[in-house]
Coordinates of C-alpha atoms in Angstrom, one line a residue:
Chain A
M63 CA 100.4 -3.7 -47.2
E64 CA 99.5 -0.3 -48.7
K65 CA 95.8 -0.4 -49.7
T66 CA 94.3 1.8 -52.4
V67 CA 91.2 3.7 -51.8
N68 CA 88.4 2.3 -54.0
H69 CA 84.8 2.7 -53.1
K70 CA 83.7 0.4 -55.9
A71 CA 85.0 -2.4 -53.7
W72 CA 81.6 -2.2 -52.1
F73 CA 80.3 -4.2 -55.0
L74 CA 82.6 -7.1 -54.1
V75 CA 81.2 -7.1 -50.6
L76 CA 77.6 -6.9 -51.7
P77 CA 76.9 -10.7 -51.9
V78 CA 78.1 -11.2 -48.3
L79 CA 76.1 -8.2 -47.2
V80 CA 72.9 -9.4 -48.7
L81 CA 73.3 -12.9 -47.4
V82 CA 74.3 -11.8 -43.9
A83 CA 71.5 -9.2 -43.8
F84 CA 69.0 -12.0 -44.6
S85 CA 70.4 -14.4 -42.1
A86 CA 71.3 -11.9 -39.3
V87 CA 69.6 -8.6 -39.6
I88 CA 66.1 -9.7 -40.3
P89 CA 66.0 -12.3 -37.4
L90 CA 67.7 -9.8 -35.1
M91 CA 65.0 -7.2 -35.9
T92 CA 62.4 -9.8 -35.0
V93 CA 64.1 -10.2 -31.7
V94 CA 64.2 -6.5 -31.1
N95 CA 60.5 -6.3 -32.0
Y96 CA 59.5 -8.9 -29.5
A97 CA 61.7 -7.4 -26.8
F98 CA 59.6 -4.2 -26.6
Q99 CA 56.2 -5.7 -27.1
D100 CA 53.7 -7.9 -25.2
T101 CA 51.0 -10.2 -26.5
F102 CA 47.9 -12.0 -25.3
G103 CA 48.1 -14.4 -28.3
N104 CA 46.4 -14.2 -31.7
N105 CA 49.3 -12.2 -33.0
V106 CA 48.1 -9.1 -31.3
F107 CA 51.0 -7.1 -30.0
F108 CA 51.2 -3.9 -27.9
W109 CA 54.0 -1.7 -26.9
N110 CA 55.7 -2.7 -23.6
G111 CA 58.6 -0.4 -23.6
L112 CA 61.4 -1.5 -21.4
G113 CA 59.2 -3.7 -19.3
W114 CA 60.8 -7.0 -20.1
F115 CA 64.3 -5.6 -19.5
E116 CA 63.3 -4.2 -16.1
D117 CA 61.7 -7.5 -15.1
L118 CA 64.7 -9.5 -16.2
L119 CA 67.2 -7.2 -14.5
A120 CA 65.2 -7.3 -11.3
S121 CA 64.9 -11.1 -11.3
D122 CA 67.6 -13.5 -10.1
R123 CA 67.3 -15.8 -13.0
M124 CA 69.4 -14.0 -15.5
W125 CA 72.0 -12.8 -13.0
N126 CA 72.5 -16.4 -11.7
A127 CA 72.9 -17.7 -15.2
L128 CA 75.3 -14.9 -16.1
G129 CA 77.3 -15.6 -13.0
R130 CA 77.6 -19.3 -13.8
Q131 CA 78.5 -18.4 -17.4
L132 CA 81.3 -16.0 -16.4
A133 CA 82.6 -18.6 -13.9
F134 CA 82.6 -21.3 -16.6
S135 CA 84.3 -19.1 -19.2
G136 CA 86.9 -17.9 -16.7
I137 CA 87.7 -21.4 -15.5
I138 CA 88.1 -23.0 -18.9
L139 CA 90.2 -20.1 -20.2
A140 CA 92.4 -20.4 -17.1
I141 CA 93.0 -24.1 -17.8
E142 CA 93.0 -24.3 -21.6
I143 CA 95.3 -21.4 -22.4
P144 CA 98.3 -22.4 -20.2
L145 CA 97.7 -26.1 -20.9
G146 CA 97.4 -25.5 -24.7
V147 CA 100.7 -23.5 -24.7
F148 CA 102.4 -26.2 -22.6
V149 CA 101.3 -28.9 -25.1
A150 CA 102.3 -26.8 -28.0
L151 CA 105.8 -26.4 -26.6
N152 CA 106.2 -30.1 -26.4
M153 CA 104.8 -31.0 -29.8
P154 CA 107.3 -32.5 -32.3
K155 CA 108.4 -30.0 -34.9
R156 CA 108.5 -32.2 -38.0
G157 CA 108.3 -35.7 -39.3
V158 CA 105.7 -38.4 -39.5
W159 CA 105.1 -38.3 -35.8
A160 CA 104.2 -34.6 -36.0
S161 CA 101.5 -35.3 -38.6
V162 CA 100.1 -38.1 -36.5
V163 CA 100.0 -35.9 -33.5
L164 CA 98.3 -33.0 -35.5
V165 CA 95.6 -35.3 -36.9
L166 CA 94.9 -37.0 -33.5
M167 CA 94.8 -33.7 -31.7
S168 CA 92.3 -32.2 -34.2
L169 CA 90.0 -35.1 -33.9
P170 CA 87.9 -33.8 -30.9
L171 CA 87.3 -30.5 -32.7
L172 CA 85.5 -32.3 -35.5
I173 CA 83.1 -34.3 -33.5
P174 CA 79.5 -33.0 -33.5
W175 CA 78.9 -31.2 -30.3
N176 CA 76.0 -33.4 -29.2
V177 CA 78.2 -36.4 -29.8
V178 CA 80.9 -34.8 -27.6
G179 CA 78.2 -34.6 -25.0
T180 CA 77.1 -38.2 -25.5
I181 CA 80.7 -39.4 -25.3
W182 CA 81.2 -37.7 -21.9
Q183 CA 77.8 -38.7 -20.7
I184 CA 78.6 -42.3 -21.3
F185 CA 82.3 -42.0 -20.1
G186 CA 81.2 -40.5 -16.8
R187 CA 78.4 -42.8 -16.0
V188 CA 78.9 -44.8 -12.9
D189 CA 77.5 -48.1 -14.3
I190 CA 78.8 -48.2 -17.8
G191 CA 81.4 -45.5 -18.1
L192 CA 85.2 -46.0 -17.8
L193 CA 85.7 -42.7 -15.8
G194 CA 82.7 -43.0 -13.4
Y195 CA 83.3 -46.7 -12.8
T196 CA 87.0 -46.3 -12.1
L197 CA 86.5 -43.3 -9.8
N198 CA 83.9 -45.2 -7.8
S199 CA 85.9 -48.4 -7.5
M200 CA 88.7 -46.2 -6.1
G201 CA 86.3 -45.2 -3.4
I202 CA 85.3 -41.7 -4.7
S203 CA 81.5 -41.5 -4.8
Y204 CA 81.4 -39.7 -8.1
N205 CA 78.0 -39.0 -9.6
Y206 CA 77.6 -36.1 -12.0
T207 CA 73.8 -36.4 -12.2
Q208 CA 73.3 -35.6 -8.5
N209 CA 76.3 -33.8 -7.2
P210 CA 76.7 -30.2 -8.5
V211 CA 80.4 -30.1 -8.0
H212 CA 80.9 -33.3 -9.9
A213 CA 78.6 -32.0 -12.7
W214 CA 80.8 -28.9 -12.9
A215 CA 84.0 -30.9 -12.9
T216 CA 82.6 -33.1 -15.7
V217 CA 81.5 -30.2 -17.9
V218 CA 84.8 -28.4 -17.4
V219 CA 86.9 -31.5 -18.1
M220 CA 84.8 -32.1 -21.2
D221 CA 85.4 -28.6 -22.5
V222 CA 89.2 -29.0 -21.8
W223 CA 89.1 -32.3 -23.7
H224 CA 87.2 -30.7 -26.5
W225 CA 89.0 -27.4 -27.1
T226 CA 92.5 -27.4 -25.6
S227 CA 93.7 -28.8 -29.0
L228 CA 92.5 -25.6 -30.6
V229 CA 94.7 -23.4 -28.3
A230 CA 97.6 -25.9 -28.8
L231 CA 97.3 -25.8 -32.6
L232 CA 97.2 -22.0 -32.6
A233 CA 100.2 -21.7 -30.3
Y234 CA 102.0 -24.3 -32.4
A235 CA 101.4 -22.3 -35.5
G236 CA 102.9 -19.3 -33.7
L237 CA 106.0 -21.3 -32.6
Q238 CA 106.6 -22.6 -36.1
S239 CA 107.0 -19.1 -37.4
I240 CA 110.1 -18.4 -35.1
P241 CA 113.3 -18.6 -37.1
D242 CA 116.0 -20.9 -35.8
A243 CA 118.4 -18.0 -35.6
Y244 CA 116.5 -16.7 -32.6
Y245 CA 117.2 -19.9 -30.7
Q246 CA 120.8 -19.9 -31.7
A247 CA 121.3 -16.4 -30.5
A248 CA 119.7 -17.4 -27.2
R249 CA 122.0 -20.3 -26.8
I250 CA 125.0 -18.1 -27.4
D251 CA 123.8 -15.8 -24.7
Q252 CA 123.2 -18.9 -22.5
A253 CA 119.6 -17.9 -21.9
S254 CA 117.7 -20.3 -19.6
R255 CA 114.7 -22.3 -20.8
W256 CA 112.4 -19.9 -19.0
K257 CA 114.0 -16.8 -20.5
V258 CA 113.7 -18.3 -24.0
F259 CA 110.0 -18.8 -23.4
R260 CA 109.5 -15.4 -21.8
Y261 CA 111.4 -13.3 -24.2
I262 CA 111.3 -15.2 -27.5
E263 CA 108.4 -17.7 -27.7
L264 CA 105.8 -15.8 -25.7
P265 CA 106.0 -12.5 -27.6
K266 CA 105.9 -14.4 -30.9
M267 CA 102.9 -16.3 -29.8
M268 CA 101.0 -13.3 -28.5
G269 CA 99.1 -12.6 -31.8
V270 CA 97.7 -16.1 -32.2
L271 CA 97.1 -16.4 -28.5
M272 CA 94.8 -13.4 -28.7
I273 CA 92.9 -15.2 -31.4
A274 CA 92.8 -18.3 -29.3
I275 CA 91.4 -16.3 -26.3
L276 CA 88.9 -14.5 -28.5
L277 CA 87.6 -17.7 -30.1
R278 CA 87.5 -19.7 -26.8
F279 CA 85.8 -16.9 -25.0
M280 CA 83.1 -16.5 -27.7
D281 CA 82.5 -20.1 -28.0
S282 CA 82.5 -20.9 -24.3
F283 CA 80.1 -18.0 -23.7
M284 CA 77.6 -19.5 -26.2
I285 CA 78.0 -23.1 -25.1
Y286 CA 74.8 -25.0 -25.3
T287 CA 74.8 -28.5 -26.8
E288 CA 77.5 -30.2 -24.8
P289 CA 76.4 -29.4 -21.2
F290 CA 72.8 -29.8 -22.3
V291 CA 73.4 -33.4 -23.4
V292 CA 75.5 -34.3 -20.4
T293 CA 73.6 -32.6 -17.5
G294 CA 70.6 -31.0 -19.1
G295 CA 71.4 -27.9 -17.0
G296 CA 71.2 -29.8 -13.7
P297 CA 71.4 -31.0 -11.1
G298 CA 68.9 -28.3 -10.2
N299 CA 70.1 -25.3 -12.1
A300 CA 73.8 -25.9 -11.3
T301 CA 75.0 -26.0 -15.0
T302 CA 72.3 -23.9 -16.6
F303 CA 74.4 -21.5 -18.6
L304 CA 73.0 -18.5 -20.5
S305 CA 72.2 -20.4 -23.8
I306 CA 70.5 -23.3 -22.0
D307 CA 68.4 -20.9 -20.0
L308 CA 67.5 -18.9 -23.1
V309 CA 66.5 -21.9 -25.1
K310 CA 64.4 -23.1 -22.2
M311 CA 62.7 -19.7 -22.1
A312 CA 62.2 -19.2 -25.9
L313 CA 61.5 -22.6 -27.3
G314 CA 60.4 -24.4 -24.1
Q315 CA 58.1 -22.0 -22.4
F316 CA 57.6 -19.8 -25.5
D317 CA 58.0 -16.6 -23.4
L318 CA 58.8 -14.5 -26.5
G319 CA 59.1 -11.1 -24.8
P320 CA 61.4 -12.0 -21.9
A321 CA 63.4 -14.3 -24.2
A322 CA 63.9 -11.6 -26.7
A323 CA 65.0 -9.1 -24.1
F324 CA 67.3 -11.7 -22.6
S325 CA 68.7 -12.4 -26.1
L326 CA 69.6 -8.7 -26.7
M327 CA 71.4 -8.3 -23.4
Y328 CA 73.2 -11.6 -23.9
F329 CA 74.3 -10.5 -27.3
L330 CA 75.4 -7.1 -26.0
V331 CA 77.6 -8.6 -23.3
I332 CA 79.4 -10.9 -25.8
L333 CA 79.7 -8.0 -28.2
L334 CA 81.2 -5.7 -25.6
I335 CA 83.8 -8.2 -24.3
S336 CA 84.7 -9.4 -27.8
W337 CA 85.2 -5.8 -28.9
V338 CA 87.8 -5.3 -26.2
F339 CA 89.6 -8.5 -27.3
Y340 CA 89.3 -7.5 -31.0
T341 CA 90.8 -4.0 -30.3
V342 CA 93.7 -5.5 -28.4
M343 CA 94.2 -8.0 -31.3
T344 CA 94.2 -5.4 -34.1
N345 CA 96.6 -3.3 -32.2
L346 CA 99.0 -6.2 -31.8
D347 CA 98.5 -6.8 -35.6
K348 CA 99.7 -3.3 -36.3
R349 CA 102.8 -3.6 -34.2
G350 CA 103.5 -6.8 -36.2
Chain B
M176 CA 122.7 -35.7 -23.3
Q177 CA 120.6 -32.8 -22.2
S178 CA 118.7 -32.6 -25.5
R179 CA 117.8 -36.3 -25.3
T180 CA 116.3 -36.0 -21.8
R181 CA 114.3 -33.0 -23.0
L182 CA 113.0 -34.9 -26.0
N183 CA 111.9 -37.7 -23.9
G184 CA 110.1 -35.4 -21.6
S185 CA 108.2 -33.9 -24.5
T186 CA 107.3 -37.3 -25.8
V187 CA 105.9 -38.2 -22.4
V188 CA 103.8 -35.0 -22.2
I189 CA 102.4 -35.5 -25.7
T190 CA 101.7 -39.2 -25.2
L191 CA 99.8 -38.4 -22.0
Y192 CA 97.8 -35.7 -23.7
L193 CA 96.9 -37.9 -26.6
L194 CA 95.9 -40.6 -24.2
F195 CA 93.6 -38.2 -22.4
L196 CA 92.1 -37.3 -25.8
M197 CA 91.7 -40.8 -27.1
L198 CA 90.4 -42.6 -24.0
P199 CA 86.8 -41.3 -24.2
I200 CA 86.8 -41.9 -28.0
Y201 CA 88.1 -45.4 -27.4
W202 CA 85.4 -46.1 -24.9
L203 CA 82.7 -45.1 -27.5
I204 CA 84.2 -47.4 -30.1
N205 CA 84.5 -50.1 -27.6
M206 CA 80.8 -49.7 -26.7
S207 CA 79.7 -49.6 -30.3
L208 CA 81.1 -53.2 -30.8
K209 CA 79.4 -54.7 -27.8
T210 CA 75.9 -56.1 -27.4
N211 CA 73.5 -54.2 -25.2
S212 CA 73.4 -56.9 -22.5
E213 CA 77.2 -56.8 -22.3
I214 CA 77.2 -53.0 -22.0
T215 CA 74.7 -52.9 -19.1
G216 CA 75.5 -56.3 -17.6
T217 CA 79.3 -56.5 -17.3
F218 CA 82.1 -54.1 -17.2
S219 CA 84.8 -54.9 -19.7
L220 CA 87.7 -52.9 -21.2
W221 CA 87.2 -54.5 -24.6
P222 CA 84.3 -56.3 -26.2
Q223 CA 84.0 -59.9 -25.0
T224 CA 81.6 -60.9 -27.7
L225 CA 82.4 -58.8 -30.8
T226 CA 79.3 -57.7 -32.7
L227 CA 78.6 -55.5 -35.7
R228 CA 74.9 -55.5 -35.0
N229 CA 74.8 -51.9 -34.0
Y230 CA 76.3 -50.7 -37.2
V231 CA 74.0 -53.0 -39.2
V232 CA 71.0 -51.4 -37.6
I233 CA 72.1 -48.0 -38.7
L234 CA 73.3 -48.8 -42.2
T235 CA 70.2 -50.8 -43.2
D236 CA 67.5 -48.4 -41.8
P237 CA 66.8 -45.4 -44.0
S238 CA 65.5 -43.3 -41.2
W239 CA 69.0 -43.7 -39.7
Y240 CA 71.3 -43.4 -42.6
M241 CA 69.3 -40.6 -44.2
G242 CA 70.3 -38.5 -41.2
Y243 CA 73.9 -38.7 -42.4
V244 CA 72.9 -37.9 -46.0
N245 CA 70.8 -34.9 -44.8
S246 CA 73.7 -33.6 -42.7
L247 CA 76.1 -34.0 -45.6
I248 CA 73.8 -32.2 -48.0
Y249 CA 73.4 -29.1 -46.0
V250 CA 77.0 -29.0 -44.9
V251 CA 78.2 -29.2 -48.5
L252 CA 75.6 -26.6 -49.6
N253 CA 76.7 -24.3 -46.8
T254 CA 80.4 -24.7 -47.6
V255 CA 79.9 -23.9 -51.3
I256 CA 77.7 -20.8 -50.6
S257 CA 80.0 -19.5 -47.8
V258 CA 83.2 -19.7 -49.8
A259 CA 81.6 -18.4 -53.0
V260 CA 80.4 -15.2 -51.4
A261 CA 83.3 -14.8 -49.1
L262 CA 86.0 -14.8 -51.9
P263 CA 85.2 -11.5 -53.5
A264 CA 84.5 -9.8 -50.1
A265 CA 87.8 -11.0 -48.7
Y266 CA 89.6 -9.7 -51.8
A267 CA 88.0 -6.3 -51.3
F268 CA 89.0 -6.2 -47.6
S269 CA 92.6 -7.3 -48.3
R270 CA 93.2 -4.9 -51.2
Y271 CA 91.1 -1.8 -50.9
H272 CA 90.1 0.9 -48.5
F273 CA 86.5 1.8 -48.9
M274 CA 83.9 3.7 -47.0
G275 CA 83.2 2.0 -43.7
D276 CA 85.4 -1.0 -44.4
K277 CA 86.6 -1.4 -40.8
H278 CA 83.2 -1.1 -39.3
L279 CA 81.8 -3.6 -41.8
F280 CA 84.6 -6.1 -41.0
F281 CA 83.9 -5.9 -37.3
W282 CA 80.1 -6.1 -38.0
L283 CA 80.7 -9.3 -39.9
L284 CA 82.7 -10.7 -37.0
T285 CA 79.9 -9.9 -34.6
N286 CA 77.8 -12.5 -36.4
R287 CA 80.4 -15.1 -35.6
M288 CA 79.9 -14.0 -31.9
A289 CA 76.2 -14.2 -32.1
P290 CA 74.9 -17.1 -29.9
P291 CA 72.9 -19.5 -32.0
A292 CA 70.4 -19.7 -29.1
V293 CA 69.5 -16.0 -29.8
F294 CA 68.7 -16.8 -33.4
A295 CA 67.0 -20.2 -33.0
L296 CA 63.5 -18.8 -32.6
P297 CA 63.6 -15.9 -35.2
F298 CA 65.1 -18.3 -37.7
F299 CA 62.3 -20.8 -37.1
Q300 CA 59.8 -18.1 -37.8
L301 CA 61.6 -16.6 -40.7
Y302 CA 62.1 -19.8 -42.6
S303 CA 58.6 -21.0 -41.8
S304 CA 57.1 -17.9 -43.2
V305 CA 59.0 -18.2 -46.5
G306 CA 58.2 -21.9 -46.8
L307 CA 61.7 -23.1 -46.4
F308 CA 61.2 -24.9 -43.0
D309 CA 62.5 -28.5 -43.1
T310 CA 64.6 -28.0 -46.2
H311 CA 68.4 -28.5 -46.6
I312 CA 68.8 -25.0 -48.0
A313 CA 67.3 -23.4 -44.8
V314 CA 69.9 -25.0 -42.6
A315 CA 72.6 -24.2 -45.1
L316 CA 71.6 -20.5 -45.1
A317 CA 71.2 -20.4 -41.4
H318 CA 74.8 -21.7 -40.9
C319 CA 76.0 -18.9 -43.2
L320 CA 75.4 -16.7 -40.2
F321 CA 78.7 -17.8 -38.6
N322 CA 80.5 -19.5 -41.5
V323 CA 80.5 -16.5 -43.9
P324 CA 82.3 -14.2 -41.5
L325 CA 84.7 -16.9 -40.6
A326 CA 85.4 -17.6 -44.3
V327 CA 85.9 -13.9 -45.0
W328 CA 88.3 -13.7 -42.0
I329 CA 90.4 -16.7 -43.0
L330 CA 90.5 -15.8 -46.7
E331 CA 91.5 -12.2 -46.0
G332 CA 94.4 -13.5 -43.9
F333 CA 95.6 -15.7 -46.7
M334 CA 95.1 -13.0 -49.4
R335 CA 97.2 -10.5 -47.4
G336 CA 100.2 -12.8 -48.0
V337 CA 99.9 -12.4 -51.8
P338 CA 101.9 -9.4 -53.1
K339 CA 99.9 -6.7 -54.7
E340 CA 102.3 -6.4 -57.6
I341 CA 100.7 -9.6 -59.1
D342 CA 97.3 -7.9 -59.4
E343 CA 98.8 -4.8 -61.0
T344 CA 100.9 -6.8 -63.5
A345 CA 97.8 -8.8 -64.5
Y346 CA 95.8 -5.7 -65.1
I347 CA 98.6 -4.2 -67.2
D348 CA 98.6 -7.4 -69.2
G349 CA 95.0 -6.7 -70.0
Y350 CA 93.3 -9.2 -67.8
S351 CA 89.7 -8.3 -66.8
F352 CA 88.9 -8.6 -63.1
P353 CA 86.9 -11.8 -63.2
R354 CA 89.4 -13.5 -65.5
F355 CA 92.3 -12.4 -63.3
F356 CA 90.5 -13.6 -60.2
V357 CA 89.6 -17.0 -61.4
R358 CA 92.7 -17.8 -63.5
I359 CA 95.5 -16.3 -61.5
F360 CA 94.4 -15.2 -58.1
M361 CA 92.4 -18.3 -57.0
P362 CA 95.2 -20.8 -57.8
L363 CA 97.5 -18.7 -55.7
I364 CA 95.4 -18.9 -52.6
S365 CA 94.2 -22.5 -53.2
S366 CA 95.4 -23.6 -49.8
G367 CA 93.5 -20.7 -48.2
I368 CA 90.4 -21.7 -50.0
G369 CA 90.9 -25.3 -48.9
V370 CA 91.3 -24.2 -45.3
A371 CA 88.3 -21.9 -45.4
A372 CA 86.2 -24.7 -46.9
F373 CA 87.4 -27.1 -44.2
F374 CA 86.4 -24.7 -41.4
C375 CA 82.9 -24.1 -43.0
F376 CA 82.5 -27.8 -43.2
M377 CA 83.6 -28.3 -39.7
F378 CA 81.4 -25.7 -38.0
S379 CA 78.4 -26.7 -40.0
W380 CA 78.9 -30.3 -39.3
V381 CA 79.3 -29.9 -35.5
E382 CA 76.3 -27.5 -35.1
L383 CA 73.1 -28.9 -33.7
L384 CA 70.9 -26.3 -32.2
L385 CA 70.0 -24.5 -35.4
S386 CA 69.9 -27.5 -37.6
R387 CA 67.6 -29.3 -35.2
T388 CA 65.3 -26.2 -34.8
L389 CA 64.9 -25.8 -38.6
T390 CA 64.1 -29.3 -39.5
S391 CA 61.5 -31.9 -38.6
V392 CA 61.5 -34.9 -41.0
A393 CA 62.7 -34.4 -44.5
A394 CA 66.0 -32.7 -43.7
K395 CA 66.6 -34.1 -40.2
P396 CA 70.3 -34.1 -39.3
I397 CA 72.0 -37.2 -37.9
A398 CA 72.6 -35.4 -34.6
A399 CA 68.9 -35.0 -34.1
T400 CA 68.2 -38.6 -35.2
M401 CA 70.4 -39.8 -32.4
T402 CA 67.9 -38.8 -29.7
R403 CA 65.7 -41.7 -31.1
T404 CA 67.8 -44.2 -29.2
Q405 CA 66.0 -43.3 -26.0
G406 CA 63.0 -45.6 -26.4
A407 CA 60.4 -46.8 -24.0
S408 CA 62.5 -49.8 -23.0
G409 CA 65.5 -47.6 -22.0
V410 CA 68.4 -46.4 -24.1
D411 CA 69.8 -48.5 -26.9
W412 CA 73.4 -47.8 -25.9
G413 CA 75.0 -49.9 -28.6
V414 CA 73.3 -48.1 -31.5
L415 CA 73.9 -44.7 -29.9
A416 CA 77.6 -45.4 -29.6
A417 CA 77.8 -46.7 -33.2
A418 CA 75.9 -43.6 -34.5
G419 CA 78.4 -41.5 -32.6
V420 CA 81.4 -43.3 -34.1
L421 CA 80.0 -42.8 -37.6
T422 CA 79.7 -39.1 -37.0
I423 CA 83.4 -38.9 -36.3
V424 CA 84.4 -40.5 -39.6
P425 CA 83.7 -37.6 -42.1
G426 CA 85.7 -35.2 -39.8
A427 CA 88.6 -37.6 -39.6
L428 CA 88.6 -37.9 -43.4
V429 CA 88.7 -34.2 -44.2
I430 CA 91.2 -33.5 -41.5
Y431 CA 93.6 -35.9 -43.2
F432 CA 93.5 -33.7 -46.4
V433 CA 94.3 -30.4 -44.6
R434 CA 96.7 -31.7 -42.0
N435 CA 99.5 -29.5 -43.2
Y436 CA 97.5 -26.4 -43.2
I437 CA 95.4 -27.0 -40.1
A438 CA 97.6 -25.0 -37.7
K439 CA 97.7 -22.0 -40.1
G440 CA 94.0 -22.3 -40.7
F441 CA 93.2 -22.2 -37.0
A442 CA 95.3 -19.1 -36.8
L443 CA 92.9 -17.8 -39.5
G444 CA 95.8 -17.3 -41.9
R445 CA 97.5 -14.8 -39.6
V446 CA 100.8 -16.5 -38.9

């Protein structure tokens, strides 16, 4: 759409600007403030320069958490995106059954995150959970509270359970926008199922899939509540992702300086990767 | 013949997927209807002695059910605020070019990318210092951090689909901007407003970290109340499960109303 140049449009954006400035800029400035200062208590602060950043970059703690975080986001993207597309391809197109499927699929998305954690914490327990009990009676000594591999598997399966529907719904929305004529043309050309997917469905889904990848990346990179409820970051530090580590530092140990420096770097990493996705996305938007 | 076998294959895939989604939820409902001795003592696929005791505990104890009321209050407050401020901004982004519009739009989105963990501590200090700690409005405002950008994004997507000629015709007919916006434009994008409201509701409802950090007693959300079940005598599994089931209900209700738009909404109005 052609847009008119109108600088008065700023007035329409003003309420949002004021509100977001209050709830984002002021708190963020506090973080910046702490990141460069040190204190011995009593609200007396002195300049510490880049000290906290140097400490953090030299210690293993943040690097390990970042590594775990990248591994986690990578794994769940590798599972959820293909699985979501596969589910979307098999979803019924119309009718009552389609509505039922849509509502049931959306259900996990609307469960409070700590309840998601609780559900899987119970489900995986060896004594009272269906999953843990069944696995153990099949002779697999599954125990997510002690075995790091099992803890990872549980957290990953939980995330797949929680969010694959989002990817599927997005891909489904993309598929719905393909006119029937495309499929008819493909049938006349005797295109194989794979070719229909590769040359018709996939290109049409690209735009929404980018949104799916962007959303899933951002949210998985900030994940806190669900793994915290299920494993508490353990066993050991096996599932201590960036947010869990940060909250431990900021609200648990009240290490304001390091926590603030940690926050800033954390935010910058997300910002950087998201910016790449966003640029790709807007370019796709332009191509239509 | 070929289309029939393919249809059956699809049904199998979807059924299996739904089964995977529903099993853990079923297990929670199953547990919420059992007595605690049955939960820990025996392993049963359905309740042997059906009991509603766990639900009675929650629905008769104010410290429990007030958790739901508190959550609903700040969620509704947040939804109203977010949509109200996002509407004019989304209109500006969808209709006009203005100085710095692209940067502003991306900056708004960065707030959706901000990890709540980064903001937990500064929010706590900010709202404590202005005397808003432990109020519903504090949580509602804090959730605006990620809901306002999302609402702007969704609404902008829907507004793009409305032809600009409608605006121009209305202005020629002598409508003032506010009157045009409320009388003509808002009804046109009512489904978009519904979807945006739904998403604000959803993300405010499922968030725990900020709402827990900003409240202690008076505005304590249900999600934080649930940690109470870990008592000295072990975990009250039955009540925990019942509380969990009750948190699913509001989501299931609102989802029913937007079921036809939900896919488009998740695509942020960009399909």
